[in-house]
PDB file of N, CA, C and O in Angstrom:
ATOM      1  N   UNK A   1     -13.908  -9.596 -65.501  1.00 74.00           N
ATOM      2  CA  UNK A   1     -14.314  -9.506 -66.891  1.00 74.00           C
ATOM      3  C   UNK A   1     -14.137  -8.090 -67.400  1.00 74.00           C
ATOM      4  O   UNK A   1     -14.056  -7.153 -66.614  1.00 74.00           O
ATOM      5  N   UNK A   2     -14.082  -7.947 -68.689  1.00 78.00           N
ATOM      6  CA  UNK A   2     -13.926  -6.628 -69.309  1.00 78.00           C
ATOM      7  C   UNK A   2     -15.207  -5.819 -69.170  1.00 78.00           C
ATOM      8  O   UNK A   2     -16.308  -6.368 -69.215  1.00 78.00           O
ATOM      9  N   UNK A   3     -15.062  -4.507 -69.040  1.00 74.00           N
ATOM     10  CA  UNK A   3     -16.228  -3.656 -68.862  1.00 74.00           C
ATOM     11  C   UNK A   3     -17.157  -3.701 -70.071  1.00 74.00           C
ATOM     12  O   UNK A   3     -18.372  -3.692 -69.923  1.00 74.00           O
ATOM     13  N   UNK A   4     -16.605  -3.777 -71.274  1.00 75.00           N
ATOM     14  CA  UNK A   4     -17.454  -3.780 -72.478  1.00 75.00           C
ATOM     15  C   UNK A   4     -18.383  -4.995 -72.492  1.00 75.00           C
ATOM     16  O   UNK A   4     -19.549  -4.883 -72.873  1.00 75.00           O
ATOM     17  N   UNK A   5     -17.875  -6.156 -72.070  1.00 78.00           N
ATOM     18  CA  UNK A   5     -18.749  -7.338 -72.032  1.00 78.00           C
ATOM     19  C   UNK A   5     -19.786  -7.214 -70.924  1.00 78.00           C
ATOM     20  O   UNK A   5     -20.911  -7.685 -71.064  1.00 78.00           O
ATOM     21  N   UNK A   6     -19.432  -6.567 -69.844  1.00 76.00           N
ATOM     22  CA  UNK A   6     -20.374  -6.339 -68.756  1.00 76.00           C
ATOM     23  C   UNK A   6     -21.537  -5.480 -69.230  1.00 76.00           C
ATOM     24  O   UNK A   6     -22.701  -5.780 -68.976  1.00 76.00           O
ATOM     25  N   UNK A   7     -21.235  -4.411 -69.934  1.00 72.00           N
ATOM     26  CA  UNK A   7     -22.283  -3.509 -70.408  1.00 72.00           C
ATOM     27  C   UNK A   7     -23.202  -4.213 -71.399  1.00 72.00           C
ATOM     28  O   UNK A   7     -24.406  -3.952 -71.426  1.00 72.00           O
ATOM     29  N   UNK A   8     -22.649  -5.108 -72.206  1.00 76.00           N
ATOM     30  CA  UNK A   8     -23.476  -5.846 -73.169  1.00 76.00           C
ATOM     31  C   UNK A   8     -24.441  -6.799 -72.483  1.00 76.00           C
ATOM     32  O   UNK A   8     -25.501  -7.110 -73.018  1.00 76.00           O
ATOM     33  N   UNK A   9     -24.096  -7.280 -71.296  1.00 77.00           N
ATOM     34  CA  UNK A   9     -24.942  -8.227 -70.575  1.00 77.00           C
ATOM     35  C   UNK A   9     -26.106  -7.556 -69.851  1.00 77.00           C
ATOM     36  O   UNK A   9     -27.052  -8.232 -69.459  1.00 77.00           O
ATOM     37  N   UNK A  10     -26.048  -6.260 -69.672  1.00 75.00           N
ATOM     38  CA  UNK A  10     -27.118  -5.551 -68.962  1.00 75.00           C
ATOM     39  C   UNK A  10     -28.403  -5.587 -69.770  1.00 75.00           C
ATOM     40  O   UNK A  10     -28.395  -5.400 -70.979  1.00 75.00           O
ATOM     41  N   UNK A  11     -29.493  -5.840 -69.085  1.00 75.00           N
ATOM     42  CA  UNK A  11     -30.801  -5.883 -69.718  1.00 75.00           C
ATOM     43  C   UNK A  11     -31.752  -4.959 -68.985  1.00 75.00           C
ATOM     44  O   UNK A  11     -31.651  -4.777 -67.777  1.00 75.00           O
ATOM     45  N   UNK A  12     -32.684  -4.420 -69.730  1.00 76.00           N
ATOM     46  CA  UNK A  12     -33.704  -3.571 -69.129  1.00 76.00           C
ATOM     47  C   UNK A  12     -34.926  -4.429 -68.840  1.00 76.00           C
ATOM     48  O   UNK A  12     -35.470  -5.077 -69.727  1.00 76.00           O
ATOM     49  N   UNK A  13     -35.344  -4.461 -67.589  1.00 77.00           N
ATOM     50  CA  UNK A  13     -36.504  -5.243 -67.179  1.00 77.00           C
ATOM     51  C   UNK A  13     -37.774  -4.468 -67.523  1.00 77.00           C
ATOM     52  O   UNK A  13     -37.878  -3.273 -67.227  1.00 77.00           O
ATOM     53  N   UNK A  14     -38.723  -5.130 -68.151  1.00 78.00           N
ATOM     54  CA  UNK A  14     -39.977  -4.487 -68.552  1.00 78.00           C
ATOM     55  C   UNK A  14     -40.987  -4.579 -67.413  1.00 78.00           C
ATOM     56  O   UNK A  14     -41.220  -5.652 -66.856  1.00 78.00           O
ATOM     57  N   UNK A  15     -41.567  -3.440 -67.059  1.00 79.00           N
ATOM     58  CA  UNK A  15     -42.635  -3.361 -66.069  1.00 79.00           C
ATOM     59  C   UNK A  15     -43.820  -2.652 -66.709  1.00 79.00           C
ATOM     60  O   UNK A  15     -43.675  -1.553 -67.238  1.00 79.00           O
ATOM     61  N   UNK A  16     -44.987  -3.289 -66.652  1.00 82.00           N
ATOM     62  CA  UNK A  16     -46.177  -2.670 -67.247  1.00 82.00           C
ATOM     63  C   UNK A  16     -46.577  -1.386 -66.541  1.00 82.00           C
ATOM     64  O   UNK A  16     -47.105  -0.469 -67.162  1.00 82.00           O
ATOM     65  N   UNK A  17     -46.311  -1.303 -65.249  1.00 84.00           N
ATOM     66  CA  UNK A  17     -46.745  -0.125 -64.487  1.00 84.00           C
ATOM     67  C   UNK A  17     -45.603   0.844 -64.180  1.00 84.00           C
ATOM     68  O   UNK A  17     -45.694   1.650 -63.266  1.00 84.00           O
ATOM     69  N   UNK A  18     -44.516   0.780 -64.958  1.00 79.00           N
ATOM     70  CA  UNK A  18     -43.403   1.715 -64.731  1.00 79.00           C
ATOM     71  C   UNK A  18     -43.894   3.124 -65.023  1.00 79.00           C
ATOM     72  O   UNK A  18     -44.488   3.375 -66.079  1.00 79.00           O
ATOM     73  N   UNK A  19     -43.681   4.084 -64.102  1.00 83.00           N
ATOM     74  CA  UNK A  19     -44.322   5.397 -64.228  1.00 83.00           C
ATOM     75  C   UNK A  19     -43.753   6.322 -65.314  1.00 83.00           C
ATOM     76  O   UNK A  19     -44.370   7.323 -65.634  1.00 83.00           O
ATOM     77  N   UNK A  20     -42.612   6.007 -65.896  1.00 78.00           N
ATOM     78  CA  UNK A  20     -42.005   6.894 -66.886  1.00 78.00           C
ATOM     79  C   UNK A  20     -41.879   6.206 -68.231  1.00 78.00           C
ATOM     80  O   UNK A  20     -41.705   4.998 -68.309  1.00 78.00           O
ATOM     81  N   UNK A  21     -41.931   7.002 -69.291  1.00 78.00           N
ATOM     82  CA  UNK A  21     -41.698   6.457 -70.624  1.00 78.00           C
ATOM     83  C   UNK A  21     -40.280   6.808 -71.058  1.00 78.00           C
ATOM     84  O   UNK A  21     -39.651   7.688 -70.482  1.00 78.00           O
ATOM     85  N   UNK A  22     -39.793   6.124 -72.079  1.00 72.00           N
ATOM     86  CA  UNK A  22     -38.452   6.415 -72.564  1.00 72.00           C
ATOM     87  C   UNK A  22     -37.431   5.494 -71.939  1.00 72.00           C
ATOM     88  O   UNK A  22     -37.757   4.610 -71.149  1.00 72.00           O
ATOM     89  N   UNK A  23     -36.163   5.703 -72.290  1.00 71.00           N
ATOM     90  CA  UNK A  23     -35.117   4.808 -71.763  1.00 71.00           C
ATOM     91  C   UNK A  23     -34.900   5.005 -70.270  1.00 71.00           C
ATOM     92  O   UNK A  23     -35.078   6.108 -69.749  1.00 71.00           O
ATOM     93  N   UNK A  24     -34.546   3.937 -69.606  1.00 75.00           N
ATOM     94  CA  UNK A  24     -34.246   4.014 -68.181  1.00 75.00           C
ATOM     95  C   UNK A  24     -32.793   4.427 -68.006  1.00 75.00           C
ATOM     96  O   UNK A  24     -31.921   4.070 -68.790  1.00 75.00           O
ATOM     97  N   UNK A  25     -32.511   5.146 -66.969  1.00 78.00           N
ATOM     98  CA  UNK A  25     -31.206   5.768 -66.784  1.00 78.00           C
ATOM     99  C   UNK A  25     -30.060   4.776 -66.683  1.00 78.00           C
ATOM    100  O   UNK A  25     -29.044   4.936 -67.354  1.00 78.00           O
ATOM    101  N   UNK A  26     -30.177   3.750 -65.862  1.00 78.00           N
ATOM    102  CA  UNK A  26     -29.059   2.817 -65.652  1.00 78.00           C
ATOM    103  C   UNK A  26     -28.664   2.132 -66.959  1.00 78.00           C
ATOM    104  O   UNK A  26     -27.483   2.037 -67.289  1.00 78.00           O
ATOM    105  N   UNK A  27     -29.639   1.668 -67.710  1.00 76.00           N
ATOM    106  CA  UNK A  27     -29.360   0.981 -68.969  1.00 76.00           C
ATOM    107  C   UNK A  27     -28.716   1.943 -69.967  1.00 76.00           C
ATOM    108  O   UNK A  27     -27.745   1.593 -70.641  1.00 76.00           O
ATOM    109  N   UNK A  28     -29.240   3.143 -70.055  1.00 78.00           N
ATOM    110  CA  UNK A  28     -28.686   4.143 -70.972  1.00 78.00           C
ATOM    111  C   UNK A  28     -27.247   4.485 -70.586  1.00 78.00           C
ATOM    112  O   UNK A  28     -26.364   4.553 -71.447  1.00 78.00           O
ATOM    113  N   UNK A  29     -26.993   4.683 -69.302  1.00 80.00           N
ATOM    114  CA  UNK A  29     -25.644   5.040 -68.832  1.00 80.00           C
ATOM    115  C   UNK A  29     -24.643   3.924 -69.096  1.00 80.00           C
ATOM    116  O   UNK A  29     -23.509   4.190 -69.504  1.00 80.00           O
ATOM    117  N   UNK A  30     -25.035   2.682 -68.893  1.00 81.00           N
ATOM    118  CA  UNK A  30     -24.123   1.569 -69.148  1.00 81.00           C
ATOM    119  C   UNK A  30     -23.750   1.514 -70.631  1.00 81.00           C
ATOM    120  O   UNK A  30     -22.587   1.308 -70.975  1.00 81.00           O
ATOM    121  N   UNK A  31     -24.725   1.708 -71.510  1.00 79.00           N
ATOM    122  CA  UNK A  31     -24.420   1.713 -72.952  1.00 79.00           C
ATOM    123  C   UNK A  31     -23.535   2.897 -73.322  1.00 79.00           C
ATOM    124  O   UNK A  31     -22.640   2.770 -74.159  1.00 79.00           O
ATOM    125  N   UNK A  32     -23.774   4.044 -72.711  1.00 81.00           N
ATOM    126  CA  UNK A  32     -22.947   5.220 -72.967  1.00 81.00           C
ATOM    127  C   UNK A  32     -21.507   4.965 -72.535  1.00 81.00           C
ATOM    128  O   UNK A  32     -20.567   5.251 -73.280  1.00 81.00           O
ATOM    129  N   UNK A  33     -21.312   4.420 -71.344  1.00 81.00           N
ATOM    130  CA  UNK A  33     -19.966   4.136 -70.848  1.00 81.00           C
ATOM    131  C   UNK A  33     -19.277   3.061 -71.684  1.00 81.00           C
ATOM    132  O   UNK A  33     -18.067   3.101 -71.880  1.00 81.00           O
ATOM    133  N   UNK A  34     -20.035   2.118 -72.205  1.00 80.00           N
ATOM    134  CA  UNK A  34     -19.458   1.077 -73.073  1.00 80.00           C
ATOM    135  C   UNK A  34     -18.911   1.696 -74.354  1.00 80.00           C
ATOM    136  O   UNK A  34     -17.852   1.318 -74.839  1.00 80.00           O
ATOM    137  N   UNK A  35     -19.607   2.687 -74.892  1.00 79.00           N
ATOM    138  CA  UNK A  35     -19.117   3.360 -76.106  1.00 79.00           C
ATOM    139  C   UNK A  35     -17.829   4.118 -75.828  1.00 79.00           C
ATOM    140  O   UNK A  35     -17.027   4.343 -76.722  1.00 79.00           O
ATOM    141  N   UNK A  36     -17.603   4.529 -74.571  1.00 76.00           N
ATOM    142  CA  UNK A  36     -16.372   5.212 -74.178  1.00 76.00           C
ATOM    143  C   UNK A  36     -15.290   4.221 -73.778  1.00 76.00           C
ATOM    144  O   UNK A  36     -14.238   4.618 -73.327  1.00 76.00           O
ATOM    145  N   UNK A  37     -15.555   2.936 -73.872  1.00 80.00           N
ATOM    146  CA  UNK A  37     -14.672   1.817 -73.542  1.00 80.00           C
ATOM    147  C   UNK A  37     -14.711   1.473 -72.065  1.00 80.00           C
ATOM    148  O   UNK A  37     -15.020   0.359 -71.716  1.00 80.00           O
ATOM    149  N   UNK A  38     -14.359   2.384 -71.178  1.00 84.00           N
ATOM    150  CA  UNK A  38     -14.450   2.127 -69.740  1.00 84.00           C
ATOM    151  C   UNK A  38     -14.882   3.408 -69.042  1.00 84.00           C
ATOM    152  O   UNK A  38     -14.731   4.502 -69.593  1.00 84.00           O
ATOM    153  N   UNK A  39     -15.399   3.313 -67.822  1.00 86.00           N
ATOM    154  CA  UNK A  39     -15.729   4.523 -67.081  1.00 86.00           C
ATOM    155  C   UNK A  39     -14.515   5.429 -66.849  1.00 86.00           C
ATOM    156  O   UNK A  39     -14.635   6.653 -66.880  1.00 86.00           O
ATOM    157  N   UNK A  40     -13.347   4.832 -66.643  1.00 86.00           N
ATOM    158  CA  UNK A  40     -12.135   5.634 -66.456  1.00 86.00           C
ATOM    159  C   UNK A  40     -11.806   6.418 -67.720  1.00 86.00           C
ATOM    160  O   UNK A  40     -11.441   7.597 -67.651  1.00 86.00           O
ATOM    161  N   UNK A  41     -11.954   5.788 -68.884  1.00 85.00           N
ATOM    162  CA  UNK A  41     -11.740   6.497 -70.149  1.00 85.00           C
ATOM    163  C   UNK A  41     -12.725   7.652 -70.301  1.00 85.00           C
ATOM    164  O   UNK A  41     -12.366   8.724 -70.787  1.00 85.00           O
ATOM    165  N   UNK A  42     -13.970   7.416 -69.888  1.00 84.00           N
ATOM    166  CA  UNK A  42     -14.967   8.490 -69.969  1.00 84.00           C
ATOM    167  C   UNK A  42     -14.560   9.667 -69.089  1.00 84.00           C
ATOM    168  O   UNK A  42     -14.661  10.818 -69.496  1.00 84.00           O
ATOM    169  N   UNK A  43     -14.109   9.381 -67.883  1.00 87.00           N
ATOM    170  CA  UNK A  43     -13.699  10.458 -66.975  1.00 87.00           C
ATOM    171  C   UNK A  43     -12.583  11.294 -67.599  1.00 87.00           C
ATOM    172  O   UNK A  43     -12.641  12.525 -67.571  1.00 87.00           O
ATOM    173  N   UNK A  44     -11.590  10.618 -68.163  1.00 88.00           N
ATOM    174  CA  UNK A  44     -10.467  11.349 -68.753  1.00 88.00           C
ATOM    175  C   UNK A  44     -10.908  12.182 -69.957  1.00 88.00           C
ATOM    176  O   UNK A  44     -10.500  13.337 -70.104  1.00 88.00           O
ATOM    177  N   UNK A  45     -11.764  11.635 -70.810  1.00 87.00           N
ATOM    178  CA  UNK A  45     -12.213  12.409 -71.973  1.00 87.00           C
ATOM    179  C   UNK A  45     -13.122  13.559 -71.541  1.00 87.00           C
ATOM    180  O   UNK A  45     -13.071  14.640 -72.119  1.00 87.00           O
ATOM    181  N   UNK A  46     -13.941  13.343 -70.504  1.00 88.00           N
ATOM    182  CA  UNK A  46     -14.789  14.418 -69.985  1.00 88.00           C
ATOM    183  C   UNK A  46     -13.930  15.571 -69.461  1.00 88.00           C
ATOM    184  O   UNK A  46     -14.190  16.737 -69.758  1.00 88.00           O
ATOM    185  N   UNK A  47     -12.914  15.227 -68.677  1.00 90.00           N
ATOM    186  CA  UNK A  47     -12.014  16.262 -68.146  1.00 90.00           C
ATOM    187  C   UNK A  47     -11.327  17.024 -69.260  1.00 90.00           C
ATOM    188  O   UNK A  47     -11.188  18.250 -69.202  1.00 90.00           O
ATOM    189  N   UNK A  48     -10.879  16.304 -70.287  1.00 90.00           N
ATOM    190  CA  UNK A  48     -10.188  16.933 -71.405  1.00 90.00           C
ATOM    191  C   UNK A  48     -11.126  17.833 -72.201  1.00 90.00           C
ATOM    192  O   UNK A  48     -10.787  18.983 -72.504  1.00 90.00           O
ATOM    193  N   UNK A  49     -12.325  17.318 -72.525  1.00 88.00           N
ATOM    194  CA  UNK A  49     -13.281  18.101 -73.313  1.00 88.00           C
ATOM    195  C   UNK A  49     -13.738  19.351 -72.563  1.00 88.00           C
ATOM    196  O   UNK A  49     -13.924  20.411 -73.165  1.00 88.00           O
ATOM    197  N   UNK A  50     -13.925  19.231 -71.254  1.00 92.00           N
ATOM    198  CA  UNK A  50     -14.373  20.370 -70.453  1.00 92.00           C
ATOM    199  C   UNK A  50     -13.220  21.264 -70.010  1.00 92.00           C
ATOM    200  O   UNK A  50     -13.439  22.293 -69.380  1.00 92.00           O
ATOM    201  N   UNK A  51     -11.999  20.849 -70.318  1.00 93.00           N
ATOM    202  CA  UNK A  51     -10.782  21.583 -69.938  1.00 93.00           C
ATOM    203  C   UNK A  51     -10.725  21.842 -68.427  1.00 93.00           C
ATOM    204  O   UNK A  51     -10.499  22.964 -67.977  1.00 93.00           O
ATOM    205  N   UNK A  52     -10.946  20.758 -67.669  1.00 91.00           N
ATOM    206  CA  UNK A  52     -10.937  20.844 -66.212  1.00 91.00           C
ATOM    207  C   UNK A  52      -9.684  20.197 -65.646  1.00 91.00           C
ATOM    208  O   UNK A  52      -9.202  19.190 -66.157  1.00 91.00           O
ATOM    209  N   UNK A  53      -9.176  20.770 -64.588  1.00 91.00           N
ATOM    210  CA  UNK A  53      -8.041  20.183 -63.868  1.00 91.00           C
ATOM    211  C   UNK A  53      -8.572  19.119 -62.912  1.00 91.00           C
ATOM    212  O   UNK A  53      -9.735  19.128 -62.533  1.00 91.00           O
ATOM    213  N   UNK A  54      -7.697  18.220 -62.494  1.00 87.00           N
ATOM    214  CA  UNK A  54      -8.116  17.148 -61.589  1.00 87.00           C
ATOM    215  C   UNK A  54      -8.573  17.673 -60.236  1.00 87.00           C
ATOM    216  O   UNK A  54      -9.340  17.008 -59.548  1.00 87.00           O
ATOM    217  N   UNK A  55      -8.130  18.883 -59.858  1.00 90.00           N
ATOM    218  CA  UNK A  55      -8.550  19.436 -58.569  1.00 90.00           C
ATOM    219  C   UNK A  55      -9.760  20.360 -58.696  1.00 90.00           C
ATOM    220  O   UNK A  55     -10.154  21.002 -57.715  1.00 90.00           O
ATOM    221  N   UNK A  56     -10.388  20.413 -59.865  1.00 92.00           N
ATOM    222  CA  UNK A  56     -11.597  21.231 -60.039  1.00 92.00           C
ATOM    223  C   UNK A  56     -12.730  20.642 -59.213  1.00 92.00           C
ATOM    224  O   UNK A  56     -12.770  19.439 -58.936  1.00 92.00           O
ATOM    225  N   UNK A  57     -13.685  21.491 -58.840  1.00 93.00           N
ATOM    226  CA  UNK A  57     -14.803  21.077 -57.999  1.00 93.00           C
ATOM    227  C   UNK A  57     -15.550  19.906 -58.647  1.00 93.00           C
ATOM    228  O   UNK A  57     -15.934  19.977 -59.809  1.00 93.00           O
ATOM    229  N   UNK A  58     -15.713  18.823 -57.915  1.00 90.00           N
ATOM    230  CA  UNK A  58     -16.480  17.673 -58.362  1.00 90.00           C
ATOM    231  C   UNK A  58     -15.705  16.642 -59.160  1.00 90.00           C
ATOM    232  O   UNK A  58     -16.211  15.538 -59.390  1.00 90.00           O
ATOM    233  N   UNK A  59     -14.500  16.957 -59.583  1.00 91.00           N
ATOM    234  CA  UNK A  59     -13.741  16.010 -60.406  1.00 91.00           C
ATOM    235  C   UNK A  59     -13.312  14.776 -59.620  1.00 91.00           C
ATOM    236  O   UNK A  59     -13.336  13.670 -60.141  1.00 91.00           O
ATOM    237  N   UNK A  60     -12.940  14.959 -58.374  1.00 91.00           N
ATOM    238  CA  UNK A  60     -12.561  13.815 -57.538  1.00 91.00           C
ATOM    239  C   UNK A  60     -13.736  12.875 -57.335  1.00 91.00           C
ATOM    240  O   UNK A  60     -13.603  11.653 -57.443  1.00 91.00           O
ATOM    241  N   UNK A  61     -14.910  13.436 -57.078  1.00 92.00           N
ATOM    242  CA  UNK A  61     -16.114  12.638 -56.874  1.00 92.00           C
ATOM    243  C   UNK A  61     -16.515  11.929 -58.166  1.00 92.00           C
ATOM    244  O   UNK A  61     -16.910  10.758 -58.155  1.00 92.00           O
ATOM    245  N   UNK A  62     -16.425  12.634 -59.286  1.00 89.00           N
ATOM    246  CA  UNK A  62     -16.754  12.046 -60.589  1.00 89.00           C
ATOM    247  C   UNK A  62     -15.847  10.854 -60.875  1.00 89.00           C
ATOM    248  O   UNK A  62     -16.318   9.782 -61.266  1.00 89.00           O
ATOM    249  N   UNK A  63     -14.558  11.036 -60.651  1.00 91.00           N
ATOM    250  CA  UNK A  63     -13.599   9.957 -60.893  1.00 91.00           C
ATOM    251  C   UNK A  63     -13.863   8.763 -59.979  1.00 91.00           C
ATOM    252  O   UNK A  63     -13.855   7.608 -60.429  1.00 91.00           O
ATOM    253  N   UNK A  64     -14.114   9.014 -58.692  1.00 93.00           N
ATOM    254  CA  UNK A  64     -14.350   7.930 -57.743  1.00 93.00           C
ATOM    255  C   UNK A  64     -15.636   7.174 -58.056  1.00 93.00           C
ATOM    256  O   UNK A  64     -15.684   5.945 -57.960  1.00 93.00           O
ATOM    257  N   UNK A  65     -16.683   7.890 -58.440  1.00 89.00           N
ATOM    258  CA  UNK A  65     -17.942   7.234 -58.777  1.00 89.00           C
ATOM    259  C   UNK A  65     -17.772   6.321 -59.991  1.00 89.00           C
ATOM    260  O   UNK A  65     -18.240   5.176 -59.996  1.00 89.00           O
ATOM    261  N   UNK A  66     -17.064   6.805 -61.005  1.00 87.00           N
ATOM    262  CA  UNK A  66     -16.858   5.984 -62.191  1.00 87.00           C
ATOM    263  C   UNK A  66     -15.937   4.801 -61.910  1.00 87.00           C
ATOM    264  O   UNK A  66     -16.141   3.710 -62.452  1.00 87.00           O
ATOM    265  N   UNK A  67     -14.960   4.980 -61.037  1.00 89.00           N
ATOM    266  CA  UNK A  67     -14.109   3.849 -60.627  1.00 89.00           C
ATOM    267  C   UNK A  67     -14.933   2.807 -59.892  1.00 89.00           C
ATOM    268  O   UNK A  67     -14.762   1.606 -60.081  1.00 89.00           O
ATOM    269  N   UNK A  68     -15.834   3.281 -59.036  1.00 88.00           N
ATOM    270  CA  UNK A  68     -16.691   2.382 -58.270  1.00 88.00           C
ATOM    271  C   UNK A  68     -17.580   1.562 -59.214  1.00 88.00           C
ATOM    272  O   UNK A  68     -17.723   0.348 -59.039  1.00 88.00           O
ATOM    273  N   UNK A  69     -18.152   2.206 -60.233  1.00 85.00           N
ATOM    274  CA  UNK A  69     -18.981   1.494 -61.206  1.00 85.00           C
ATOM    275  C   UNK A  69     -18.153   0.451 -61.953  1.00 85.00           C
ATOM    276  O   UNK A  69     -18.581  -0.699 -62.116  1.00 85.00           O
ATOM    277  N   UNK A  70     -16.961   0.843 -62.379  1.00 85.00           N
ATOM    278  CA  UNK A  70     -16.104  -0.078 -63.131  1.00 85.00           C
ATOM    279  C   UNK A  70     -15.700  -1.281 -62.280  1.00 85.00           C
ATOM    280  O   UNK A  70     -15.782  -2.429 -62.721  1.00 85.00           O
ATOM    281  N   UNK A  71     -15.278  -1.044 -61.043  1.00 85.00           N
ATOM    282  CA  UNK A  71     -14.850  -2.149 -60.180  1.00 85.00           C
ATOM    283  C   UNK A  71     -16.020  -3.027 -59.743  1.00 85.00           C
ATOM    284  O   UNK A  71     -15.880  -4.249 -59.665  1.00 85.00           O
ATOM    285  N   UNK A  72     -17.168  -2.421 -59.471  1.00 84.00           N
ATOM    286  CA  UNK A  72     -18.334  -3.208 -59.058  1.00 84.00           C
ATOM    287  C   UNK A  72     -18.758  -4.165 -60.165  1.00 84.00           C
ATOM    288  O   UNK A  72     -19.137  -5.298 -59.903  1.00 84.00           O
ATOM    289  N   UNK A  73     -18.675  -3.702 -61.403  1.00 79.00           N
ATOM    290  CA  UNK A  73     -19.084  -4.548 -62.512  1.00 79.00           C
ATOM    291  C   UNK A  73     -18.022  -5.521 -62.963  1.00 79.00           C
ATOM    292  O   UNK A  73     -18.317  -6.690 -63.228  1.00 79.00           O
ATOM    293  N   UNK A  74     -16.787  -5.083 -63.057  1.00 78.00           N
ATOM    294  CA  UNK A  74     -15.756  -5.956 -63.618  1.00 78.00           C
ATOM    295  C   UNK A  74     -15.082  -6.836 -62.565  1.00 78.00           C
ATOM    296  O   UNK A  74     -14.823  -8.004 -62.816  1.00 78.00           O
ATOM    297  N   UNK A  75     -14.831  -6.324 -61.382  1.00 76.00           N
ATOM    298  CA  UNK A  75     -14.135  -7.100 -60.347  1.00 76.00           C
ATOM    299  C   UNK A  75     -15.135  -7.896 -59.507  1.00 76.00           C
ATOM    300  O   UNK A  75     -15.029  -9.106 -59.351  1.00 76.00           O
ATOM    301  N   UNK A  76     -16.145  -7.192 -58.961  1.00 72.00           N
ATOM    302  CA  UNK A  76     -17.161  -7.872 -58.130  1.00 72.00           C
ATOM    303  C   UNK A  76     -18.192  -8.587 -58.978  1.00 72.00           C
ATOM    304  O   UNK A  76     -18.963  -9.387 -58.445  1.00 72.00           O
ATOM    305  N   UNK A  77     -18.261  -8.286 -60.268  1.00 75.00           N
ATOM    306  CA  UNK A  77     -19.198  -8.867 -61.216  1.00 75.00           C
ATOM    307  C   UNK A  77     -20.646  -8.645 -60.785  1.00 75.00           C
ATOM    308  O   UNK A  77     -21.503  -9.522 -60.902  1.00 75.00           O
ATOM    309  N   UNK A  78     -20.903  -7.451 -60.297  1.00 72.00           N
ATOM    310  CA  UNK A  78     -22.252  -7.047 -59.911  1.00 72.00           C
ATOM    311  C   UNK A  78     -23.039  -6.720 -61.166  1.00 72.00           C
ATOM    312  O   UNK A  78     -22.528  -6.116 -62.098  1.00 72.00           O
ATOM    313  N   UNK A  79     -24.308  -7.114 -61.198  1.00 70.00           N
ATOM    314  CA  UNK A  79     -25.183  -6.785 -62.332  1.00 70.00           C
ATOM    315  C   UNK A  79     -25.608  -5.325 -62.165  1.00 70.00           C
ATOM    316  O   UNK A  79     -26.365  -4.994 -61.268  1.00 70.00           O
ATOM    317  N   UNK A  80     -25.108  -4.465 -63.013  1.00 70.00           N
ATOM    318  CA  UNK A  80     -25.351  -3.026 -62.877  1.00 70.00           C
ATOM    319  C   UNK A  80     -26.596  -2.541 -63.610  1.00 70.00           C
ATOM    320  O   UNK A  80     -26.870  -1.357 -63.640  1.00 70.00           O
ATOM    321  N   UNK A  81     -27.337  -3.457 -64.204  1.00 64.00           N
ATOM    322  CA  UNK A  81     -28.553  -3.024 -64.894  1.00 64.00           C
ATOM    323  C   UNK A  81     -29.666  -2.891 -63.887  1.00 64.00           C
ATOM    324  O   UNK A  81     -30.581  -2.196 -64.019  1.00 64.00           O
TER     325      UNK A  81
END
């Protein structure tokens, strides 16, 4: 499935005793990545905006993590919320 539809399906589970207020990280990140179209698109725009080369420190890890999120949700159809 497409990543944008995956992000739309994510829901935030309500817990009365959740220790923090405000948005939860996973739900916020999925909506943020959906606005960037795909995690891969986000990685490329981040690199461009920060003017970083692909061999800069942490760029390989950033790219792999975002690829993992995209494949887990779209290919494996894992619920990422």
